[in-house]
Amino acid sequence: MRIWLNKNFGVSKSEFNGLLFLVFIIIVIKATPIIYGYYRPVSNDGPDLLAQIQKITITDRVYANTIRDRIENSNPEKAVKLFKFNPNTLDAQGWQTLGLSAKQAQSVINYTAKGGKFYKAEDLQKMYTISPEMYKKILPYVNIPDQPINASRKYAPFDKKEYTKKTLVIVDINKADSAQLDEIKGIGGTFALRIIKYRERLGGFYKKEQLLEVYGLDSNKYAEIKDQIEISNAPLKTININTATFNDLKRNPYLSYKQINAIIQYRKQHGNYANPSDLKKIIILNQQVIDKITPYVSF
């Protein structure tokens, strides 16, 4: 065969020997499982092994049940004893004697410790730790002494309160703080803060009617308070319209963003404004707006 391979394929002697060795290795690998299966001893342990596994499983279950029974038997329920009691003064041990667990009893104690109180037996129903069954069982034994008059806080939120009637005062709305504004009959803390906030945005009030521009202060409210207010001659805060930036002018509630841009652009194109009449040259500024902003601008 070697001569034939050499003649037809040019296989040398060393290559032929290597080919024989490779064929031998392949035969050994293929034959090993067959030989091992032929000579391996036959075992009949399959059914026995399954039976042993099942036996171990059953034993484990029995052992687990035994341990559980021992645990349950080692913590028998405490003997329940019903007796007359005041839920406002009963301690944790007493609640447990009635049948509550330690955790449930502590929950009730925490409630009373924080100021909670039972005014009648039915109040026990509001405790989620007391089940309906437990409530029915202990209800006949609840004994809450009568509360002294005025000792109960139950109706405290509904006690009639006396309010001090505000006396009529005259307040300067350009100088008053929130406390002074609150003295005006018809003005509370909320309106006082709104008035101050709007006053700061404007730079001061120059007439009473400007209060109608405060959010929520309608004509009825204004009619109620107008005789209690006055306006001093304190100077208003003004802005120089020839040097003001966009941010300086935008705080004024009477000007829109478009109007502010128009004022600045006209100033850049035509120079400084000399007086309020120059503002009339801006098309989008009507006379009403000019009259409103005039007290707050300088030239």
PDB file of C-alpha atoms in Angstrom:
ATOM      1  CA  MET A   1       0.000   0.000   0.000  1.00  0.00           C
ATOM      2  CA  ARG A   2       2.862   2.373   0.842  1.00  0.00           C
ATOM      3  CA  ILE A   3       4.333   1.789  -2.665  1.00  0.00           C
ATOM      4  CA  TRP A   4       0.940   2.468  -4.253  1.00  0.00           C
ATOM      5  CA  LEU A   5       0.437   5.678  -2.264  1.00  0.00           C
ATOM      6  CA  ASN A   6       3.956   6.749  -3.110  1.00  0.00           C
ATOM      7  CA  LYS A   7       3.473   6.071  -6.777  1.00  0.00           C
ATOM      8  CA  ASN A   8       0.069   7.769  -7.093  1.00  0.00           C
ATOM      9  CA  PHE A   9       0.176  10.482  -4.380  1.00  0.00           C
ATOM     10  CA  GLY A  10       3.875  10.939  -3.665  1.00  0.00           C
ATOM     11  CA  VAL A  11       3.516   9.846  -0.008  1.00  0.00           C
ATOM     12  CA  SER A  12       6.888   9.340   1.693  1.00  0.00           C
ATOM     13  CA  LYS A  13       7.676   6.643   4.242  1.00  0.00           C
ATOM     14  CA  SER A  14       7.451   9.002   7.216  1.00  0.00           C
ATOM     15  CA  GLU A  15       4.119  10.404   6.008  1.00  0.00           C
ATOM     16  CA  PHE A  16       2.789   6.872   5.567  1.00  0.00           C
ATOM     17  CA  ASN A  17       3.816   5.956   9.136  1.00  0.00           C
ATOM     18  CA  GLY A  18       2.085   9.090  10.458  1.00  0.00           C
ATOM     19  CA  LEU A  19      -1.079   8.170   8.569  1.00  0.00           C
ATOM     20  CA  LEU A  20      -1.071   4.698  10.117  1.00  0.00           C
ATOM     21  CA  PHE A  21      -0.678   6.176  13.604  1.00  0.00           C
ATOM     22  CA  LEU A  22      -3.599   8.541  13.031  1.00  0.00           C
ATOM     23  CA  VAL A  23      -5.825   5.673  11.863  1.00  0.00           C
ATOM     24  CA  PHE A  24      -4.851   3.735  14.987  1.00  0.00           C
ATOM     25  CA  ILE A  25      -5.808   6.629  17.278  1.00  0.00           C
ATOM     26  CA  ILE A  26      -9.207   6.949  15.574  1.00  0.00           C
ATOM     27  CA  ILE A  27      -9.895   3.226  15.989  1.00  0.00           C
ATOM     28  CA  VAL A  28      -9.000   3.364  19.704  1.00  0.00           C
ATOM     29  CA  ILE A  29     -11.291   6.371  20.315  1.00  0.00           C
ATOM     30  CA  LYS A  30     -14.204   4.676  18.525  1.00  0.00           C
ATOM     31  CA  ALA A  31     -13.682   1.356  20.279  1.00  0.00           C
ATOM     32  CA  THR A  32     -13.320   2.636  23.856  1.00  0.00           C
ATOM     33  CA  PRO A  33     -17.081   3.200  24.600  1.00  0.00           C
ATOM     34  CA  ILE A  34     -17.935  -0.205  23.115  1.00  0.00           C
ATOM     35  CA  ILE A  35     -15.319  -2.001  25.167  1.00  0.00           C
ATOM     36  CA  TYR A  36     -16.295  -0.117  28.341  1.00  0.00           C
ATOM     37  CA  GLY A  37     -19.995  -0.938  27.856  1.00  0.00           C
ATOM     38  CA  TYR A  38     -19.193  -4.600  27.277  1.00  0.00           C
ATOM     39  CA  TYR A  39     -17.065  -5.078  30.374  1.00  0.00           C
ATOM     40  CA  ARG A  40     -18.974  -2.696  32.775  1.00  0.00           C
ATOM     41  CA  PRO A  41     -20.736  -4.687  35.496  1.00  0.00           C
ATOM     42  CA  VAL A  42     -24.487  -4.636  35.292  1.00  0.00           C
ATOM     43  CA  SER A  43     -26.081  -2.803  38.235  1.00  0.00           C
ATOM     44  CA  ASN A  44     -29.563  -3.329  39.582  1.00  0.00           C
ATOM     45  CA  ASP A  45     -29.344  -0.358  41.916  1.00  0.00           C
ATOM     46  CA  GLY A  46     -31.702   1.866  39.863  1.00  0.00           C
ATOM     47  CA  PRO A  47     -34.971   0.916  41.576  1.00  0.00           C
ATOM     48  CA  ASP A  48     -33.250   0.620  44.952  1.00  0.00           C
ATOM     49  CA  LEU A  49     -31.693   4.067  44.591  1.00  0.00           C
ATOM     50  CA  LEU A  50     -35.092   5.610  43.734  1.00  0.00           C
ATOM     51  CA  ALA A  51     -36.653   3.929  46.735  1.00  0.00           C
ATOM     52  CA  GLN A  52     -33.905   5.256  48.996  1.00  0.00           C
ATOM     53  CA  ILE A  53     -34.401   8.795  47.699  1.00  0.00           C
ATOM     54  CA  GLN A  54     -38.134   8.575  48.343  1.00  0.00           C
ATOM     55  CA  LYS A  55     -37.459   7.218  51.832  1.00  0.00           C
ATOM     56  CA  ILE A  56     -35.122  10.132  52.613  1.00  0.00           C
ATOM     57  CA  THR A  57     -37.714  12.637  51.349  1.00  0.00           C
ATOM     58  CA  ILE A  58     -40.451  11.144  53.522  1.00  0.00           C
ATOM     59  CA  THR A  59     -38.132  11.130  56.520  1.00  0.00           C
ATOM     60  CA  ASP A  60     -37.298  14.797  56.000  1.00  0.00           C
ATOM     61  CA  ARG A  61     -40.976  15.704  55.842  1.00  0.00           C
ATOM     62  CA  VAL A  62     -41.729  13.815  59.038  1.00  0.00           C
ATOM     63  CA  TYR A  63     -38.781  15.495  60.742  1.00  0.00           C
ATOM     64  CA  ALA A  64     -39.890  18.943  59.584  1.00  0.00           C
ATOM     65  CA  ASN A  65     -43.437  18.351  60.816  1.00  0.00           C
ATOM     66  CA  THR A  66     -42.091  17.162  64.153  1.00  0.00           C
ATOM     67  CA  ILE A  67     -39.952  20.271  64.564  1.00  0.00           C
ATOM     68  CA  ARG A  68     -42.914  22.491  63.679  1.00  0.00           C
ATOM     69  CA  ASP A  69     -45.124  20.732  66.191  1.00  0.00           C
ATOM     70  CA  ARG A  70     -42.495  21.152  68.859  1.00  0.00           C
ATOM     71  CA  ILE A  71     -42.185  24.852  68.125  1.00  0.00           C
ATOM     72  CA  GLU A  72     -45.933  25.357  68.218  1.00  0.00           C
ATOM     73  CA  ASN A  73     -46.260  23.348  71.412  1.00  0.00           C
ATOM     74  CA  SER A  74     -43.390  25.219  73.028  1.00  0.00           C
ATOM     75  CA  ASN A  75     -45.328  28.519  72.637  1.00  0.00           C
ATOM     76  CA  PRO A  76     -48.850  27.689  73.752  1.00  0.00           C
ATOM     77  CA  GLU A  77     -51.360  30.488  73.718  1.00  0.00           C
ATOM     78  CA  LYS A  78     -51.613  32.306  76.975  1.00  0.00           C
ATOM     79  CA  ALA A  79     -54.759  31.729  78.897  1.00  0.00           C
ATOM     80  CA  VAL A  80     -57.298  34.414  77.957  1.00  0.00           C
ATOM     81  CA  LYS A  81     -59.078  36.021  80.862  1.00  0.00           C
ATOM     82  CA  LEU A  82     -61.852  38.567  80.488  1.00  0.00           C
ATOM     83  CA  PHE A  83     -62.352  41.201  83.172  1.00  0.00           C
ATOM     84  CA  LYS A  84     -63.708  44.717  83.609  1.00  0.00           C
ATOM     85  CA  PHE A  85     -61.175  47.251  82.354  1.00  0.00           C
ATOM     86  CA  ASN A  86     -60.667  50.895  81.432  1.00  0.00           C
ATOM     87  CA  PRO A  87     -58.952  51.024  78.011  1.00  0.00           C
ATOM     88  CA  ASN A  88     -57.467  54.415  78.859  1.00  0.00           C
ATOM     89  CA  THR A  89     -55.455  53.066  81.798  1.00  0.00           C
ATOM     90  CA  LEU A  90     -54.963  49.363  81.007  1.00  0.00           C
ATOM     91  CA  ASP A  91     -51.297  48.370  80.611  1.00  0.00           C
ATOM     92  CA  ALA A  92     -49.783  46.103  77.970  1.00  0.00           C
ATOM     93  CA  GLN A  93     -49.925  43.027  80.189  1.00  0.00           C
ATOM     94  CA  GLY A  94     -53.635  43.592  80.778  1.00  0.00           C
ATOM     95  CA  TRP A  95     -54.337  43.784  77.045  1.00  0.00           C
ATOM     96  CA  GLN A  96     -52.439  40.542  76.503  1.00  0.00           C
ATOM     97  CA  THR A  97     -54.490  38.888  79.235  1.00  0.00           C
ATOM     98  CA  LEU A  98     -57.609  39.888  77.296  1.00  0.00           C
ATOM     99  CA  GLY A  99     -56.243  38.051  74.260  1.00  0.00           C
ATOM    100  CA  LEU A 100     -54.177  40.576  72.297  1.00  0.00           C
ATOM    101  CA  SER A 101     -50.667  39.724  71.169  1.00  0.00           C
ATOM    102  CA  ALA A 102     -47.713  41.645  72.590  1.00  0.00           C
ATOM    103  CA  LYS A 103     -47.431  43.670  69.366  1.00  0.00           C
ATOM    104  CA  GLN A 104     -51.147  44.493  69.315  1.00  0.00           C
ATOM    105  CA  ALA A 105     -51.098  45.468  72.978  1.00  0.00           C
ATOM    106  CA  GLN A 106     -48.127  47.771  72.436  1.00  0.00           C
ATOM    107  CA  SER A 107     -49.943  49.463  69.562  1.00  0.00           C
ATOM    108  CA  VAL A 108     -52.833  50.385  71.867  1.00  0.00           C
ATOM    109  CA  ILE A 109     -50.410  51.604  74.552  1.00  0.00           C
ATOM    110  CA  ASN A 110     -48.626  53.784  71.978  1.00  0.00           C
ATOM    111  CA  TYR A 111     -51.982  55.302  71.002  1.00  0.00           C
ATOM    112  CA  THR A 112     -52.871  56.295  74.568  1.00  0.00           C
ATOM    113  CA  ALA A 113     -49.313  57.429  75.322  1.00  0.00           C
ATOM    114  CA  LYS A 114     -49.491  59.931  72.454  1.00  0.00           C
ATOM    115  CA  GLY A 115     -52.677  61.491  73.806  1.00  0.00           C
ATOM    116  CA  GLY A 116     -55.249  59.209  72.252  1.00  0.00           C
ATOM    117  CA  LYS A 117     -58.296  58.585  74.382  1.00  0.00           C
ATOM    118  CA  PHE A 118     -61.332  56.324  74.403  1.00  0.00           C
ATOM    119  CA  TYR A 119     -64.447  58.240  75.396  1.00  0.00           C
ATOM    120  CA  LYS A 120     -66.859  55.374  74.924  1.00  0.00           C
ATOM    121  CA  ALA A 121     -66.586  51.639  74.365  1.00  0.00           C
ATOM    122  CA  GLU A 122     -67.348  51.994  70.650  1.00  0.00           C
ATOM    123  CA  ASP A 123     -64.132  53.974  70.213  1.00  0.00           C
ATOM    124  CA  LEU A 124     -62.207  50.700  70.423  1.00  0.00           C
ATOM    125  CA  GLN A 125     -63.381  49.957  66.880  1.00  0.00           C
ATOM    126  CA  LYS A 126     -61.041  52.611  65.510  1.00  0.00           C
ATOM    127  CA  MET A 127     -58.032  50.558  66.629  1.00  0.00           C
ATOM    128  CA  TYR A 128     -57.112  48.436  63.613  1.00  0.00           C
ATOM    129  CA  THR A 129     -55.179  46.062  65.894  1.00  0.00           C
ATOM    130  CA  ILE A 130     -58.431  45.021  67.573  1.00  0.00           C
ATOM    131  CA  SER A 131     -60.283  42.691  65.220  1.00  0.00           C
ATOM    132  CA  PRO A 132     -64.104  42.743  65.011  1.00  0.00           C
ATOM    133  CA  GLU A 133     -64.186  39.357  66.744  1.00  0.00           C
ATOM    134  CA  MET A 134     -61.985  40.597  69.578  1.00  0.00           C
ATOM    135  CA  TYR A 135     -64.049  43.782  69.858  1.00  0.00           C
ATOM    136  CA  LYS A 136     -67.290  41.828  70.271  1.00  0.00           C
ATOM    137  CA  LYS A 137     -65.661  39.605  72.893  1.00  0.00           C
ATOM    138  CA  ILE A 138     -64.312  42.402  75.117  1.00  0.00           C
ATOM    139  CA  LEU A 139     -67.093  44.980  74.563  1.00  0.00           C
ATOM    140  CA  PRO A 140     -69.213  43.882  77.579  1.00  0.00           C
ATOM    141  CA  TYR A 141     -66.196  44.326  79.862  1.00  0.00           C
ATOM    142  CA  VAL A 142     -65.273  47.882  78.877  1.00  0.00           C
ATOM    143  CA  ASN A 143     -65.680  50.257  81.819  1.00  0.00           C
ATOM    144  CA  ILE A 144     -64.911  53.916  81.073  1.00  0.00           C
ATOM    145  CA  PRO A 145     -65.664  56.303  83.976  1.00  0.00           C
ATOM    146  CA  ASP A 146     -67.744  59.380  83.225  1.00  0.00           C
ATOM    147  CA  GLN A 147     -65.583  62.260  82.039  1.00  0.00           C
ATOM    148  CA  PRO A 148     -65.699  65.454  84.128  1.00  0.00           C
ATOM    149  CA  ILE A 149     -67.220  68.454  82.395  1.00  0.00           C
ATOM    150  CA  ASN A 150     -64.613  70.358  80.336  1.00  0.00           C
ATOM    151  CA  ALA A 151     -62.098  67.554  80.948  1.00  0.00           C
ATOM    152  CA  SER A 152     -62.780  65.889  77.622  1.00  0.00           C
ATOM    153  CA  ARG A 153     -60.915  67.129  74.592  1.00  0.00           C
ATOM    154  CA  LYS A 154     -63.268  65.414  72.206  1.00  0.00           C
ATOM    155  CA  TYR A 155     -65.300  68.478  71.454  1.00  0.00           C
ATOM    156  CA  ALA A 156     -62.489  70.973  71.933  1.00  0.00           C
ATOM    157  CA  PRO A 157     -62.267  71.828  68.214  1.00  0.00           C
ATOM    158  CA  PHE A 158     -65.922  72.900  68.320  1.00  0.00           C
ATOM    159  CA  ASP A 159     -65.647  75.135  71.361  1.00  0.00           C
ATOM    160  CA  LYS A 160     -66.884  78.620  70.693  1.00  0.00           C
ATOM    161  CA  LYS A 161     -63.981  80.970  70.184  1.00  0.00           C
ATOM    162  CA  GLU A 162     -64.027  84.622  70.931  1.00  0.00           C
ATOM    163  CA  TYR A 163     -62.629  86.887  68.253  1.00  0.00           C
ATOM    164  CA  THR A 164     -61.386  90.372  68.867  1.00  0.00           C
ATOM    165  CA  LYS A 165     -63.310  92.791  66.729  1.00  0.00           C
ATOM    166  CA  LYS A 166     -61.067  95.029  64.666  1.00  0.00           C
ATOM    167  CA  THR A 167     -61.418  98.716  65.334  1.00  0.00           C
ATOM    168  CA  LEU A 168     -61.421 101.108  62.415  1.00  0.00           C
ATOM    169  CA  VAL A 169     -57.982 102.577  61.742  1.00  0.00           C
ATOM    170  CA  ILE A 170     -56.381 104.772  59.096  1.00  0.00           C
ATOM    171  CA  VAL A 171     -53.292 103.164  57.575  1.00  0.00           C
ATOM    172  CA  ASP A 172     -50.766 104.617  55.145  1.00  0.00           C
ATOM    173  CA  ILE A 173     -50.480 101.907  52.478  1.00  0.00           C
ATOM    174  CA  ASN A 174     -47.126 103.240  51.253  1.00  0.00           C
ATOM    175  CA  LYS A 175     -45.458 102.885  54.676  1.00  0.00           C
ATOM    176  CA  ALA A 176     -47.394 100.127  56.475  1.00  0.00           C
ATOM    177  CA  ASP A 177     -45.906  96.701  57.062  1.00  0.00           C
ATOM    178  CA  SER A 178     -47.952  93.484  56.927  1.00  0.00           C
ATOM    179  CA  ALA A 179     -48.958  93.710  60.592  1.00  0.00           C
ATOM    180  CA  GLN A 180     -50.275  97.261  60.173  1.00  0.00           C
ATOM    181  CA  LEU A 181     -52.148  96.372  57.001  1.00  0.00           C
ATOM    182  CA  ASP A 182     -53.708  93.429  58.845  1.00  0.00           C
ATOM    183  CA  GLU A 183     -55.318  95.933  61.231  1.00  0.00           C
ATOM    184  CA  ILE A 184     -57.517  97.193  58.406  1.00  0.00           C
ATOM    185  CA  LYS A 185     -60.995  95.746  58.733  1.00  0.00           C
ATOM    186  CA  GLY A 186     -61.515  93.472  55.729  1.00  0.00           C
ATOM    187  CA  ILE A 187     -57.795  92.851  55.133  1.00  0.00           C
ATOM    188  CA  GLY A 188     -56.225  89.653  56.418  1.00  0.00           C
ATOM    189  CA  GLY A 189     -52.697  88.336  56.299  1.00  0.00           C
ATOM    190  CA  THR A 190     -52.970  87.105  52.707  1.00  0.00           C
ATOM    191  CA  PHE A 191     -54.147  90.427  51.272  1.00  0.00           C
ATOM    192  CA  ALA A 192     -51.600  92.305  53.379  1.00  0.00           C
ATOM    193  CA  LEU A 193     -48.758  90.342  51.779  1.00  0.00           C
ATOM    194  CA  ARG A 194     -50.199  90.806  48.284  1.00  0.00           C
ATOM    195  CA  ILE A 195     -50.487  94.567  48.775  1.00  0.00           C
ATOM    196  CA  ILE A 196     -46.868  94.826  49.934  1.00  0.00           C
ATOM    197  CA  LYS A 197     -45.627  92.694  47.052  1.00  0.00           C
ATOM    198  CA  TYR A 198     -47.497  94.803  44.483  1.00  0.00           C
ATOM    199  CA  ARG A 199     -46.341  98.031  46.152  1.00  0.00           C
ATOM    200  CA  GLU A 200     -42.701  96.954  45.823  1.00  0.00           C
ATOM    201  CA  ARG A 201     -43.193  96.028  42.176  1.00  0.00           C
ATOM    202  CA  LEU A 202     -44.760  99.411  41.392  1.00  0.00           C
ATOM    203  CA  GLY A 203     -42.459 101.556  43.473  1.00  0.00           C
ATOM    204  CA  GLY A 204     -45.330 102.823  45.635  1.00  0.00           C
ATOM    205  CA  PHE A 205     -48.985 103.822  45.219  1.00  0.00           C
ATOM    206  CA  TYR A 206     -49.940 107.274  43.978  1.00  0.00           C
ATOM    207  CA  LYS A 207     -53.708 106.759  44.302  1.00  0.00           C
ATOM    208  CA  LYS A 208     -55.991 104.468  46.302  1.00  0.00           C
ATOM    209  CA  GLU A 209     -57.652 102.990  43.228  1.00  0.00           C
ATOM    210  CA  GLN A 210     -54.449 101.145  42.392  1.00  0.00           C
ATOM    211  CA  LEU A 211     -55.405  98.649  45.091  1.00  0.00           C
ATOM    212  CA  LEU A 212     -57.977  97.277  42.616  1.00  0.00           C
ATOM    213  CA  GLU A 213     -54.996  95.978  40.635  1.00  0.00           C
ATOM    214  CA  VAL A 214     -53.960  93.716  43.533  1.00  0.00           C
ATOM    215  CA  TYR A 215     -54.858  90.107  42.768  1.00  0.00           C
ATOM    216  CA  GLY A 216     -58.159  89.106  44.378  1.00  0.00           C
ATOM    217  CA  LEU A 217     -59.038  92.585  45.656  1.00  0.00           C
ATOM    218  CA  ASP A 218     -62.286  93.390  43.879  1.00  0.00           C
ATOM    219  CA  SER A 219     -64.514  96.464  43.942  1.00  0.00           C
ATOM    220  CA  ASN A 220     -66.526  95.200  46.933  1.00  0.00           C
ATOM    221  CA  LYS A 221     -63.399  94.707  49.005  1.00  0.00           C
ATOM    222  CA  TYR A 222     -62.071  98.086  47.914  1.00  0.00           C
ATOM    223  CA  ALA A 223     -65.319  99.793  48.961  1.00  0.00           C
ATOM    224  CA  GLU A 224     -64.970  98.150  52.365  1.00  0.00           C
ATOM    225  CA  ILE A 225     -61.415  99.345  53.012  1.00  0.00           C
ATOM    226  CA  LYS A 226     -61.014 102.616  51.077  1.00  0.00           C
ATOM    227  CA  ASP A 227     -62.001 104.789  54.057  1.00  0.00           C
ATOM    228  CA  GLN A 228     -59.407 103.078  56.245  1.00  0.00           C
ATOM    229  CA  ILE A 229     -56.415 103.873  54.064  1.00  0.00           C
ATOM    230  CA  GLU A 230     -54.427 106.913  53.096  1.00  0.00           C
ATOM    231  CA  ILE A 231     -51.460 107.680  50.860  1.00  0.00           C
ATOM    232  CA  SER A 232     -48.562 109.750  52.139  1.00  0.00           C
ATOM    233  CA  ASN A 233     -46.518 112.191  50.119  1.00  0.00           C
ATOM    234  CA  ALA A 234     -43.518 109.848  50.186  1.00  0.00           C
ATOM    235  CA  PRO A 235     -41.690 109.947  46.829  1.00  0.00           C
ATOM    236  CA  LEU A 236     -42.262 107.026  44.477  1.00  0.00           C
ATOM    237  CA  LYS A 237     -39.408 104.917  43.171  1.00  0.00           C
ATOM    238  CA  THR A 238     -38.725 105.980  39.598  1.00  0.00           C
ATOM    239  CA  ILE A 239     -36.657 104.598  36.723  1.00  0.00           C
ATOM    240  CA  ASN A 240     -34.714 106.761  34.282  1.00  0.00           C
ATOM    241  CA  ILE A 241     -36.288 105.799  30.987  1.00  0.00           C
ATOM    242  CA  ASN A 242     -33.219 106.981  29.035  1.00  0.00           C
ATOM    243  CA  THR A 243     -30.849 104.550  30.786  1.00  0.00           C
ATOM    244  CA  ALA A 244     -33.204 101.771  31.832  1.00  0.00           C
ATOM    245  CA  THR A 245     -32.555  98.256  30.552  1.00  0.00           C
ATOM    246  CA  PHE A 246     -35.171  95.720  29.608  1.00  0.00           C
ATOM    247  CA  ASN A 247     -34.945  94.098  33.073  1.00  0.00           C
ATOM    248  CA  ASP A 248     -35.375  97.490  34.767  1.00  0.00           C
ATOM    249  CA  LEU A 249     -38.597  98.202  32.897  1.00  0.00           C
ATOM    250  CA  LYS A 250     -40.139  94.745  33.045  1.00  0.00           C
ATOM    251  CA  ARG A 251     -40.907  95.025  36.762  1.00  0.00           C
ATOM    252  CA  ASN A 252     -43.483  97.709  35.975  1.00  0.00           C
ATOM    253  CA  PRO A 253     -46.847  95.890  35.706  1.00  0.00           C
ATOM    254  CA  TYR A 254     -48.209  98.428  33.233  1.00  0.00           C
ATOM    255  CA  LEU A 255     -45.774  97.592  30.406  1.00  0.00           C
ATOM    256  CA  SER A 256     -45.809  94.500  28.203  1.00  0.00           C
ATOM    257  CA  TYR A 257     -42.635  92.985  26.765  1.00  0.00           C
ATOM    258  CA  LYS A 258     -43.460  94.340  23.301  1.00  0.00           C
ATOM    259  CA  GLN A 259     -43.953  97.838  24.674  1.00  0.00           C
ATOM    260  CA  ILE A 260     -40.638  97.678  26.574  1.00  0.00           C
ATOM    261  CA  ASN A 261     -38.803  96.594  23.422  1.00  0.00           C
ATOM    262  CA  ALA A 262     -40.445  99.423  21.480  1.00  0.00           C
ATOM    263  CA  ILE A 263     -39.349 101.996  24.088  1.00  0.00           C
ATOM    264  CA  ILE A 264     -35.735 100.771  23.970  1.00  0.00           C
ATOM    265  CA  GLN A 265     -35.561 100.496  20.169  1.00  0.00           C
ATOM    266  CA  TYR A 266     -37.061 103.973  19.653  1.00  0.00           C
ATOM    267  CA  ARG A 267     -34.513 105.390  22.099  1.00  0.00           C
ATOM    268  CA  LYS A 268     -31.656 103.748  20.187  1.00  0.00           C
ATOM    269  CA  GLN A 269     -32.882 105.116  16.861  1.00  0.00           C
ATOM    270  CA  HIS A 270     -33.993 108.636  17.874  1.00  0.00           C
ATOM    271  CA  GLY A 271     -32.063 109.429  21.054  1.00  0.00           C
ATOM    272  CA  ASN A 272     -33.214 110.144  24.602  1.00  0.00           C
ATOM    273  CA  TYR A 273     -36.727 111.081  25.622  1.00  0.00           C
ATOM    274  CA  ALA A 274     -37.188 114.638  26.868  1.00  0.00           C
ATOM    275  CA  ASN A 275     -40.617 114.294  28.505  1.00  0.00           C
ATOM    276  CA  PRO A 276     -43.697 112.040  28.642  1.00  0.00           C
ATOM    277  CA  SER A 277     -44.980 113.581  25.396  1.00  0.00           C
ATOM    278  CA  ASP A 278     -42.138 111.900  23.516  1.00  0.00           C
ATOM    279  CA  LEU A 279     -43.581 108.540  24.498  1.00  0.00           C
ATOM    280  CA  LYS A 280     -46.619 109.298  22.339  1.00  0.00           C
ATOM    281  CA  LYS A 281     -44.390 108.800  19.302  1.00  0.00           C
ATOM    282  CA  ILE A 282     -44.337 105.074  20.034  1.00  0.00           C
ATOM    283  CA  ILE A 283     -47.337 103.625  18.239  1.00  0.00           C
ATOM    284  CA  ILE A 284     -48.075 100.746  20.614  1.00  0.00           C
ATOM    285  CA  LEU A 285     -48.160 103.060  23.676  1.00  0.00           C
ATOM    286  CA  ASN A 286     -51.602 104.599  24.144  1.00  0.00           C
ATOM    287  CA  GLN A 287     -52.352 107.530  26.410  1.00  0.00           C
ATOM    288  CA  GLN A 288     -53.741 105.330  29.156  1.00  0.00           C
ATOM    289  CA  VAL A 289     -50.474 103.391  29.475  1.00  0.00           C
ATOM    290  CA  ILE A 290     -48.422 106.594  29.330  1.00  0.00           C
ATOM    291  CA  ASP A 291     -50.489 108.118  32.156  1.00  0.00           C
ATOM    292  CA  LYS A 292     -49.973 105.016  34.290  1.00  0.00           C
ATOM    293  CA  ILE A 293     -46.203 104.827  33.890  1.00  0.00           C
ATOM    294  CA  THR A 294     -45.457 108.591  34.025  1.00  0.00           C
ATOM    295  CA  PRO A 295     -45.267 108.725  37.872  1.00  0.00           C
ATOM    296  CA  TYR A 296     -42.664 105.932  37.801  1.00  0.00           C
ATOM    297  CA  VAL A 297     -40.250 107.199  35.129  1.00  0.00           C
ATOM    298  CA  SER A 298     -37.786 110.064  35.023  1.00  0.00           C
ATOM    299  CA  PHE A 299     -36.031 111.761  32.081  1.00  0.00           C
TER     300      PHE A 299
END
